[in-house]
mmCIF file of C-alpha atoms in Angstrom:
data_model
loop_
_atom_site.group_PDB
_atom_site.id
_atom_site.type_symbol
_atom_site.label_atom_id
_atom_site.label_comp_id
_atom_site.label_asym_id
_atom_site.label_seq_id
_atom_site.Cartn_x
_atom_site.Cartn_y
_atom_site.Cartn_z
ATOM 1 C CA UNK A 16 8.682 8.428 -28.255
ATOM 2 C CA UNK A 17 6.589 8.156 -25.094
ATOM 3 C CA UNK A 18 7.112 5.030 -23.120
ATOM 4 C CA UNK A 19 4.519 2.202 -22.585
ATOM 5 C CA UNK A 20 4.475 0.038 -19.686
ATOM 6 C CA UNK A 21 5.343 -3.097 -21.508
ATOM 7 C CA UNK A 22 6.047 -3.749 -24.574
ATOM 8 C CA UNK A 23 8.424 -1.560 -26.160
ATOM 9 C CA UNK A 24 5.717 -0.830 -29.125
ATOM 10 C CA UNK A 25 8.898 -1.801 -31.324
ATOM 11 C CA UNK A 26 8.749 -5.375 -32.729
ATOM 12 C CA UNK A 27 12.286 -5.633 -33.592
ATOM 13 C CA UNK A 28 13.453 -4.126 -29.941
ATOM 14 C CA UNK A 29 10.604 -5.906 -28.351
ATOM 15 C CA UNK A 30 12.677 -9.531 -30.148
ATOM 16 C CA UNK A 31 15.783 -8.570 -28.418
ATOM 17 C CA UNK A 32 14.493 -7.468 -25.414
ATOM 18 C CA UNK A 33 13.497 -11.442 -24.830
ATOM 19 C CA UNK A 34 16.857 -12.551 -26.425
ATOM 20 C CA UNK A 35 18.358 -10.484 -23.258
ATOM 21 C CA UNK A 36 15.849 -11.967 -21.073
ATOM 22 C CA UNK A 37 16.850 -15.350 -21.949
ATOM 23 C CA UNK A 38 20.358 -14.191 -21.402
ATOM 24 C CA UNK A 39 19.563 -13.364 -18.581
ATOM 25 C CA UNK A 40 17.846 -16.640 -17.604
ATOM 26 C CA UNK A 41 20.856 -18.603 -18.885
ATOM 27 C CA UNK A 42 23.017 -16.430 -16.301
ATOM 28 C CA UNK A 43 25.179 -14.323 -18.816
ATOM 29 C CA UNK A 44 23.831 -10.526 -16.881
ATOM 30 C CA UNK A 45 26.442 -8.823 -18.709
ATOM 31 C CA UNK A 46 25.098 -10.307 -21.947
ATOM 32 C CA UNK A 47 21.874 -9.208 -21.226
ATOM 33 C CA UNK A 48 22.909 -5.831 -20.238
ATOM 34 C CA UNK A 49 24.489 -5.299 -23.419
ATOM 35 C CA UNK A 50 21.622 -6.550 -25.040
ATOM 36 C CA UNK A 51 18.650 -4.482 -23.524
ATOM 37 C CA UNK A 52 20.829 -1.286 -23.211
ATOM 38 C CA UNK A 53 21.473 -1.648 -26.889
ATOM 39 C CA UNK A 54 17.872 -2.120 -27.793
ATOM 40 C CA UNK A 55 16.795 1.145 -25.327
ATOM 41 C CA UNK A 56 19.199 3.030 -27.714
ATOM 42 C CA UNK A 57 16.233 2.673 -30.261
ATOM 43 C CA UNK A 58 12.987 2.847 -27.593
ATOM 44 C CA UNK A 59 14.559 5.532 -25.521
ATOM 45 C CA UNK A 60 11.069 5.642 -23.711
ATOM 46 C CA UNK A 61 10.850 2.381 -22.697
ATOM 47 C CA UNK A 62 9.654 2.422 -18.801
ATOM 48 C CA UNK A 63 9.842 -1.534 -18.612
ATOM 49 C CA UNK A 64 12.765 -1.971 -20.568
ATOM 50 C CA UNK A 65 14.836 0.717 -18.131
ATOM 51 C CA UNK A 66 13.142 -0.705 -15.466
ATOM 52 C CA UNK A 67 14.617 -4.301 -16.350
ATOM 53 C CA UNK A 68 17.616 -2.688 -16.808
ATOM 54 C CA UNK A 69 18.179 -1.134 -13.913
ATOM 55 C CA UNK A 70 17.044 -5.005 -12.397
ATOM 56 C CA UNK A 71 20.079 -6.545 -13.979
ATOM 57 C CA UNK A 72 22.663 -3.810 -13.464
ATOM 58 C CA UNK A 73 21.838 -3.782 -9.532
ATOM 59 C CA UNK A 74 22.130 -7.870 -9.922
ATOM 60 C CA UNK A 75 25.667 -7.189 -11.627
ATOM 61 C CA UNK A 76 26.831 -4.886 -8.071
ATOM 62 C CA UNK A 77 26.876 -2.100 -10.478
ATOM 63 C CA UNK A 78 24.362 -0.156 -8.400
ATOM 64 C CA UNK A 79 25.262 3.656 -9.678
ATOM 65 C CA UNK A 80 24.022 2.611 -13.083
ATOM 66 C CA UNK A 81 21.160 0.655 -11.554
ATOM 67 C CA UNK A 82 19.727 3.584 -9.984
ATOM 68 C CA UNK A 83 20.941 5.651 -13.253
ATOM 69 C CA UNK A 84 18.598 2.920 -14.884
ATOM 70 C CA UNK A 85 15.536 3.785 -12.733
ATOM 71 C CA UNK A 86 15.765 7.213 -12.809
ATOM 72 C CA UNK A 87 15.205 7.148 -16.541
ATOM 73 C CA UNK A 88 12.008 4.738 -16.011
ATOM 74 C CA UNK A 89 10.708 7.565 -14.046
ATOM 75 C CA UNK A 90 11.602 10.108 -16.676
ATOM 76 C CA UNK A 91 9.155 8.425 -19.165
ATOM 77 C CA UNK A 92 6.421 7.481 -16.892
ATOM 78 C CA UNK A 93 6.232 10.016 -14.207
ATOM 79 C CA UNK A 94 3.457 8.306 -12.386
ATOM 80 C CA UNK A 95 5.814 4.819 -11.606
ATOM 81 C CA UNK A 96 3.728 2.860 -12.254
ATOM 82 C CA UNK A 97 6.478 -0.222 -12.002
ATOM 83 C CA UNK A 98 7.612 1.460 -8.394
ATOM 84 C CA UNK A 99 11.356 2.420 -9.967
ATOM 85 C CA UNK A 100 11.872 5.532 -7.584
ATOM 86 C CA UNK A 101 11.108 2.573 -4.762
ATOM 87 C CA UNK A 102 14.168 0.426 -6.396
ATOM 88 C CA UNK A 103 16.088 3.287 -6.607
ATOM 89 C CA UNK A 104 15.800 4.513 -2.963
ATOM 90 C CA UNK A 105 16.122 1.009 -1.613
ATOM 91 C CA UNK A 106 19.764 0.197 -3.694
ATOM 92 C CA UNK A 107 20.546 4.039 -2.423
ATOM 93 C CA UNK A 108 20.162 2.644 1.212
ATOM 94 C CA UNK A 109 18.741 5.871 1.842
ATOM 95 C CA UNK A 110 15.484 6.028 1.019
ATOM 96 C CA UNK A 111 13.576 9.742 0.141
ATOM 97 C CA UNK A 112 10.006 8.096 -0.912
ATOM 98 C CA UNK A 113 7.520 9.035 1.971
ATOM 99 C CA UNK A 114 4.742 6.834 0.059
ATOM 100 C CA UNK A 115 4.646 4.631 -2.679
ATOM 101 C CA UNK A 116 3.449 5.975 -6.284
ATOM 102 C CA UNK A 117 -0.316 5.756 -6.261
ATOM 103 C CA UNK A 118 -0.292 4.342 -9.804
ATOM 104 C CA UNK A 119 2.626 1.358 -8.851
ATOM 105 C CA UNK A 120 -0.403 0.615 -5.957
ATOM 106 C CA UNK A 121 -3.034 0.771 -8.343
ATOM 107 C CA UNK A 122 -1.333 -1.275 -11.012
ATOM 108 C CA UNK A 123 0.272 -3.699 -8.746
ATOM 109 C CA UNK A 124 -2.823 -4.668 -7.299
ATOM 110 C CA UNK A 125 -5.393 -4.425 -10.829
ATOM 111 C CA UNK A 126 -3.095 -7.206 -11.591
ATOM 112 C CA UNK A 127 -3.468 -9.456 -8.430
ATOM 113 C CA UNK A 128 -6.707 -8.931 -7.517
ATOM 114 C CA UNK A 129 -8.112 -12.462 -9.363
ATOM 115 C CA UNK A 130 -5.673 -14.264 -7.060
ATOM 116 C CA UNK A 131 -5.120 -12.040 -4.055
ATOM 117 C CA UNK A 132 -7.326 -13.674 -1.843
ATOM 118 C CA UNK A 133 -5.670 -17.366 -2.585
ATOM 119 C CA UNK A 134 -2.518 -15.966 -2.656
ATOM 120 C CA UNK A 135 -2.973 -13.851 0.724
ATOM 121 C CA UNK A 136 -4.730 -16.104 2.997
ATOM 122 C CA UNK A 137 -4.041 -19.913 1.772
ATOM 123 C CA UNK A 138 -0.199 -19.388 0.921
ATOM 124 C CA UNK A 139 0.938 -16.652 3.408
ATOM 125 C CA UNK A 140 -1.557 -17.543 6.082
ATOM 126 C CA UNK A 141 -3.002 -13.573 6.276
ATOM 127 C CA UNK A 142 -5.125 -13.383 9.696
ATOM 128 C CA UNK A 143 -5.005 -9.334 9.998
ATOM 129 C CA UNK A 144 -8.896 -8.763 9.279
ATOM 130 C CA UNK A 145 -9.872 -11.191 12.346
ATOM 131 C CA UNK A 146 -6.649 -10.306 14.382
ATOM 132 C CA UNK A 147 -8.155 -6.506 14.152
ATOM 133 C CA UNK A 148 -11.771 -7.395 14.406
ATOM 134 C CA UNK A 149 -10.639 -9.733 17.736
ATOM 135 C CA UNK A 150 -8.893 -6.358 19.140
ATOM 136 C CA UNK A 151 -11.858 -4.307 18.081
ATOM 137 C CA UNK A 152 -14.252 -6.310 20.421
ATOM 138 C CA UNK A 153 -12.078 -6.601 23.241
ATOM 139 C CA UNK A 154 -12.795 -3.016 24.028
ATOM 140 C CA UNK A 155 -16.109 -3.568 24.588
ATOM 141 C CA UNK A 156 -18.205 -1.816 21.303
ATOM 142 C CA UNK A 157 -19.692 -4.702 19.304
ATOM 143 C CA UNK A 158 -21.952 -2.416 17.254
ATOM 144 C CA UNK A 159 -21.021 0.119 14.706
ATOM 145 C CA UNK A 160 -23.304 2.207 12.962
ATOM 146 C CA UNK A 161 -21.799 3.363 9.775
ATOM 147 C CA UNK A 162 -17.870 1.952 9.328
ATOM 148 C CA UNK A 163 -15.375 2.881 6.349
ATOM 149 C CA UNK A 164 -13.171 -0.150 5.583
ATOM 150 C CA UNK A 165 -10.076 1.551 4.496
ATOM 151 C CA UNK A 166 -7.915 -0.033 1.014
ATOM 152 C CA UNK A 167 -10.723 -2.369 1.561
ATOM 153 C CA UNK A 168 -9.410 -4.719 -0.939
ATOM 154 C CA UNK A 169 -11.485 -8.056 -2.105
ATOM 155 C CA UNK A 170 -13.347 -7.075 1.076
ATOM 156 C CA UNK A 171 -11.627 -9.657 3.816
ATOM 157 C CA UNK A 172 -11.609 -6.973 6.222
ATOM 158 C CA UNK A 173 -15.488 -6.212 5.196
ATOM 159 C CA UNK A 174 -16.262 -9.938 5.641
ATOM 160 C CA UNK A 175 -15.293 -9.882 8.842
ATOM 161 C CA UNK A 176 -16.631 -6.434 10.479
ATOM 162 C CA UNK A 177 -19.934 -6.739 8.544
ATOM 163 C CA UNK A 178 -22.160 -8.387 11.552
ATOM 164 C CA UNK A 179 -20.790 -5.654 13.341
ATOM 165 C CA UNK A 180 -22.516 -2.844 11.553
ATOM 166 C CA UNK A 181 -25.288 -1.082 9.903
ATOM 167 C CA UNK A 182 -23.416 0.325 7.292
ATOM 168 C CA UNK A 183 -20.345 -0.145 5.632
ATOM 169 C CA UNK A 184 -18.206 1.674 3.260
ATOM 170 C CA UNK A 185 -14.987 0.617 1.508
ATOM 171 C CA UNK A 186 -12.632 2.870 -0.519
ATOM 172 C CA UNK A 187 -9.896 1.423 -2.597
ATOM 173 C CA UNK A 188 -7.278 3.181 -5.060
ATOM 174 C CA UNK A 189 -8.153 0.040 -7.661
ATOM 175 C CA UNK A 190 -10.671 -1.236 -9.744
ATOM 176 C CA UNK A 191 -9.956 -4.352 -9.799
ATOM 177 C CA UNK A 192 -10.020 -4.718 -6.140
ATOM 178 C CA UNK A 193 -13.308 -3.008 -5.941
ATOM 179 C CA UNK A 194 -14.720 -5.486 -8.650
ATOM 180 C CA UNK A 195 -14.155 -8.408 -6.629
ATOM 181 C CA UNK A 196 -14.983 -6.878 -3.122
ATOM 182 C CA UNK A 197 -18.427 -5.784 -4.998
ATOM 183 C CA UNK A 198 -19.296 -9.132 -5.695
ATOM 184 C CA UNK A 199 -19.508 -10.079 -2.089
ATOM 185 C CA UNK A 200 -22.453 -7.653 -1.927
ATOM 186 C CA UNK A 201 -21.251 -7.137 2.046
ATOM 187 C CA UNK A 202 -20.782 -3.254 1.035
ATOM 188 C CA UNK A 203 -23.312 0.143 1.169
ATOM 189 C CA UNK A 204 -20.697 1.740 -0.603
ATOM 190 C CA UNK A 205 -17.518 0.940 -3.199
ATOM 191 C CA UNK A 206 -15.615 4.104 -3.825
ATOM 192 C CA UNK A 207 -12.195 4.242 -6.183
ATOM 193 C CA UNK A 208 -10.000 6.599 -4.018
ATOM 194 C CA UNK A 209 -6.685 7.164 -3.547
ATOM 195 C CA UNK A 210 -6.255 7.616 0.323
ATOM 196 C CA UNK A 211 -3.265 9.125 0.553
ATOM 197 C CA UNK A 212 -4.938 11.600 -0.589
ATOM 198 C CA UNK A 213 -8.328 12.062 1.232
ATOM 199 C CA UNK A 214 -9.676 15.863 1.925
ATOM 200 C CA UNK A 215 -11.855 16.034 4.922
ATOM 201 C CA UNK A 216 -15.948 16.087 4.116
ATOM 202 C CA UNK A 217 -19.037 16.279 5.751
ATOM 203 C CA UNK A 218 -19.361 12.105 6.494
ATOM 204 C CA UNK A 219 -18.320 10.672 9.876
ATOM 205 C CA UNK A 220 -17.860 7.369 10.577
ATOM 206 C CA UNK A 221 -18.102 5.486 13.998
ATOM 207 C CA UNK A 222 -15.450 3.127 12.895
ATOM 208 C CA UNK A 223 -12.518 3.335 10.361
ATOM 209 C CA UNK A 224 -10.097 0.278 9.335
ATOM 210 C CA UNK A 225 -6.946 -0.122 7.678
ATOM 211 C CA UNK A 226 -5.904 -3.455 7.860
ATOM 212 C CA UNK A 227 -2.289 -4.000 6.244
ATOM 213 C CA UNK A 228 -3.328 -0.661 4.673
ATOM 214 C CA UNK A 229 -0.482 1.661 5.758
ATOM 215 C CA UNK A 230 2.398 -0.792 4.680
ATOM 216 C CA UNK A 231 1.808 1.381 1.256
ATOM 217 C CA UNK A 232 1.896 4.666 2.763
ATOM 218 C CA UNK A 233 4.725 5.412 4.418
ATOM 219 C CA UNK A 234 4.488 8.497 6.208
ATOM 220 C CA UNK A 235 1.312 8.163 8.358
ATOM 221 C CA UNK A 236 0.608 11.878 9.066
ATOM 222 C CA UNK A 237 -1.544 13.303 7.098
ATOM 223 C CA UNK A 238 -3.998 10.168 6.683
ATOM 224 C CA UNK A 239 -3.842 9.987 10.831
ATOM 225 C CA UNK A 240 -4.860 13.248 10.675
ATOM 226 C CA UNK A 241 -7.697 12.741 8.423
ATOM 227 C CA UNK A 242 -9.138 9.873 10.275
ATOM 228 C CA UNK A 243 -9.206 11.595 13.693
ATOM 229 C CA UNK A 244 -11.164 14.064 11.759
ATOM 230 C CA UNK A 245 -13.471 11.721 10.133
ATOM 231 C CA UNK A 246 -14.674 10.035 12.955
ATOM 232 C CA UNK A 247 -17.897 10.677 14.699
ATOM 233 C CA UNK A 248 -18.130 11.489 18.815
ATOM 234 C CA UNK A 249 -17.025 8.073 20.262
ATOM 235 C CA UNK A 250 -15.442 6.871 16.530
ATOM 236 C CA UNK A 251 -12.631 4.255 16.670
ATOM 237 C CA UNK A 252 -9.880 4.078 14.720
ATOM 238 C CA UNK A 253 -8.530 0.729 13.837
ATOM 239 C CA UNK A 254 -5.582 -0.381 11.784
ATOM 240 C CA UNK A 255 -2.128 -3.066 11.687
ATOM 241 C CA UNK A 256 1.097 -2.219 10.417
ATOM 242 C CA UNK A 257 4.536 -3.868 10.143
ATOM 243 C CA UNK A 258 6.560 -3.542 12.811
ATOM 244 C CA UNK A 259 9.959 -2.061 12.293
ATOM 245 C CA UNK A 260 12.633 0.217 14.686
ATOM 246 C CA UNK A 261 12.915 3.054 12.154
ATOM 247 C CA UNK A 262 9.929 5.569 12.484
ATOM 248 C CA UNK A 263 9.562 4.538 8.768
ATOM 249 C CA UNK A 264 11.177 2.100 6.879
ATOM 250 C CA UNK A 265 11.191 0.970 3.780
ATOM 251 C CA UNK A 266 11.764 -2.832 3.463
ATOM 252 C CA UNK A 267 13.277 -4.554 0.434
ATOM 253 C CA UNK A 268 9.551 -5.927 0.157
ATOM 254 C CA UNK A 269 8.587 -2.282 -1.121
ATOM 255 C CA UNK A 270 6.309 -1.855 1.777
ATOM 256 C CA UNK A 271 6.963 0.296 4.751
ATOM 257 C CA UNK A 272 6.954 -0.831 8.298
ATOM 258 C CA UNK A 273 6.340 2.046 11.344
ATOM 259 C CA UNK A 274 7.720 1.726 14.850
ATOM 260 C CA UNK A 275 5.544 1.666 17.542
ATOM 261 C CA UNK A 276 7.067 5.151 19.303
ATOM 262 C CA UNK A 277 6.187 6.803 15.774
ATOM 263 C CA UNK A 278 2.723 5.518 15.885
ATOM 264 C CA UNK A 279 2.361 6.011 19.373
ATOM 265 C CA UNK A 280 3.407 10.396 18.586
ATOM 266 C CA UNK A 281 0.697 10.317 15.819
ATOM 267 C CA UNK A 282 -2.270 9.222 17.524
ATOM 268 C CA UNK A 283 -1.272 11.649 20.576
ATOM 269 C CA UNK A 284 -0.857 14.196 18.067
ATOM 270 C CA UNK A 285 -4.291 13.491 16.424
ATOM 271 C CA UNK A 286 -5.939 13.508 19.896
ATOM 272 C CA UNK A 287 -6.503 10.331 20.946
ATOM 273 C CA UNK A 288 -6.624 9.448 24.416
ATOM 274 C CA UNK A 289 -6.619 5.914 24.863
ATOM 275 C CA UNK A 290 -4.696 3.478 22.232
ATOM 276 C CA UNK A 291 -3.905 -0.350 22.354
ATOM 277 C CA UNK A 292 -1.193 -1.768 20.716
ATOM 278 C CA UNK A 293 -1.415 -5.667 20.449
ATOM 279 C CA UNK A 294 1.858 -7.462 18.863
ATOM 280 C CA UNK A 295 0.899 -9.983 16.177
ATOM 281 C CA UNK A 296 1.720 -11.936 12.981
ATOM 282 C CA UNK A 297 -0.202 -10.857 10.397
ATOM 283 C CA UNK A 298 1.588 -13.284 7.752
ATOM 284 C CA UNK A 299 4.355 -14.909 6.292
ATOM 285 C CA UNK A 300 7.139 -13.214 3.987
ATOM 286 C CA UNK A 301 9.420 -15.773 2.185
ATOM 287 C CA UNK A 302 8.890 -18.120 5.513
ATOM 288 C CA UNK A 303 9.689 -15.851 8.179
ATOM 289 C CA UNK A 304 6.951 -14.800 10.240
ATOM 290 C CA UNK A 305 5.910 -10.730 9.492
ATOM 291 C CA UNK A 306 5.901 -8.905 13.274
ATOM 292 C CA UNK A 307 3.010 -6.383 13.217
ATOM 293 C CA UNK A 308 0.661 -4.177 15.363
ATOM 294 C CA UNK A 309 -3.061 -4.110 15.569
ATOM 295 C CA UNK A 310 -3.704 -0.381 16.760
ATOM 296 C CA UNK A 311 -6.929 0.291 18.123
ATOM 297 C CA UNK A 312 -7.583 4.223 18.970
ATOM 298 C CA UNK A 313 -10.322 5.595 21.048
ATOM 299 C CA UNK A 314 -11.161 8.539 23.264
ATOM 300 C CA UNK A 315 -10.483 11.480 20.368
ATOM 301 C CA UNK A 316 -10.288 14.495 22.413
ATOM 302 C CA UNK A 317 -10.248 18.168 21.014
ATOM 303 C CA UNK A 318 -12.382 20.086 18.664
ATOM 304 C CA UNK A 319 -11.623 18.965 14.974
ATOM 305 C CA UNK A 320 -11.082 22.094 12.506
ATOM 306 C CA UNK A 321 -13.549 20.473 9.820
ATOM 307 C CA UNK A 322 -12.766 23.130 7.454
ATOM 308 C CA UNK A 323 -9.444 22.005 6.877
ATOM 309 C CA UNK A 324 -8.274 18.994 4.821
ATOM 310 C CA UNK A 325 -8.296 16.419 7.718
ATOM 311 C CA UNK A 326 -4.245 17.552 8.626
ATOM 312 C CA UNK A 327 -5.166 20.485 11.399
ATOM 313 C CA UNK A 328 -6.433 19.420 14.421
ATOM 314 C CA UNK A 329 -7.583 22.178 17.047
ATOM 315 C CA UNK A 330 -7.452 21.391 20.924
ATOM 316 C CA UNK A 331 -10.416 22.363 22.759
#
């Protein structure tokens, strides 16, 4: 049968699935193993109930059949939407995922954005959208003319460029996000998009912004690539990531973190001449202090192949 998200779709299975959770709860894992795994015999497309699995099996040490688990929450919902190929890779230790699952991104954050704002800025103490618009106007421009606000989110980021421009544009891979950042009414334009996926079009923009926007890509080439040629003569890219040694990492958080020698290569590669790199704290994680980057990227050089789909870039 195919798999739903949460409930089994099985009232019976759906009855032991919370006897195992309260199992679980009680601290008898093995219990609640035997439990679920018995119950998946009959929903053998359960994503969530794999997925939960695979949660208490990797809690047990038993991290073969953990991954095992996962694998077969991925079978019945290709898209992972619960992230269980991120799970998977992370109990590996040797993680394969270049970027999260767009739908994981797009459900994880349809489900926080009524509280993402409280729970980002008043609990974790987020300061990335003035940290980057502080780094922005160090460099002298204090005027954009038309800016795209990358993952833009409940708009924070918007909120804080806005006096800074005529225009401003915000793409985001969920609704709900754009339903809250729309009531603002600081945007020109909401768009649903998923930008790990962006093909190269005819708009330019004087100023692009990803802030705390990459942690969910991973690999940074190909959007890099695709902002250098976005940008208009003079555009400036600016963005924060996590700080990490790896070149990509990802963190038992399920968010990547990028050292600064592999963003460092990817702006030369994309042409740009002059970067800044300022060290900062975005946030707090579970009461440690998150070390990050605000990246500001100027001086694009070269002629941009603007036939392509934003990965070539052609050196004048």
């Amino acid at each position: 049968m195919a798999g739903s998200l949460f409930s089994s779709g099985d009232l019976t299975v759906d009855r032991r699935a919370s006897f195992a959770e309260t199992l679980a709860h009680l601290g008898d894992l093995a219990g609640a193993v035997e439990t679920l795994a018995g119950a998946l015999d009959l929903v053998p497309g359960w994503v969530a109930g794999w997925f939960r699995l695979g949660e208490w099996l990797e809690a047990l040490g038993e991290t073969d059949a953990a991954c095992a688990a996962w694998e077969r929450a991925i079978l019945a919902d290709p898209c992972d939407a619960l992230g269980a190929g991120l799970k998977r890779d992370l109990a590996r230790k040797v993680p394969m995922a270049e970027a999260m699952p767009a739908a994981f991104v797009e459900l994880l954050f349809d489900q926080y954005a009524p509280r993402f704002e409280r729970s980002l800025v008043e609990k974790l103490g987020y300061r990335g959208p003035e940290i980057l618009r502080d780094s922005l106007l160090l460099t002298g421009r204090t005027r954009f003319e038309h800016v795209l606000d990358l993952g833009c989110g409940t708009g924070l980021m918007g909120g804080a460029i806005r006096p800074f421009c005529d225009q401003l544009s915000g793409y985001d891979i969920s609704e709900g996000m754009l339903v809250e950042a729309d009531r603002k009414g600081i945007y020109d334009l909401l768009e649903k998009q998923d930008i790990a996926r962006l093909e190269l079009g005819a708009e330019r923009y004087d100023l692009i912004l990803a802030a705390d926007v990459f942690i969910y890509l991973g690999a940074l080439e190909r959007i890099m690539s695709w902002c250098a040629g976005s940008l208009a003569d003079h555009g400036v890219l600016a963005f924060t990531v996590e700080l990490g040694a790896a070149p990509v990492e990802l963190r038992d958080t399920r968010r990547f973190a990028h050292s600064q020698a592999y963003v460092e290569a990817l702006l030369a590669e994309a042409g740009f001449g002059r970067v800044t790199m300022t060290p900062c704290t975005l946030r707090e994680d579970r009461g440690e202090a998150i070390a990050a980057l605000a990246v500001v990227a100027t001086d694009l050089v070269g002629v941009r192949d603007r036939e392509g789909d934003g990965e070539t870039l052609i050196r004048a």
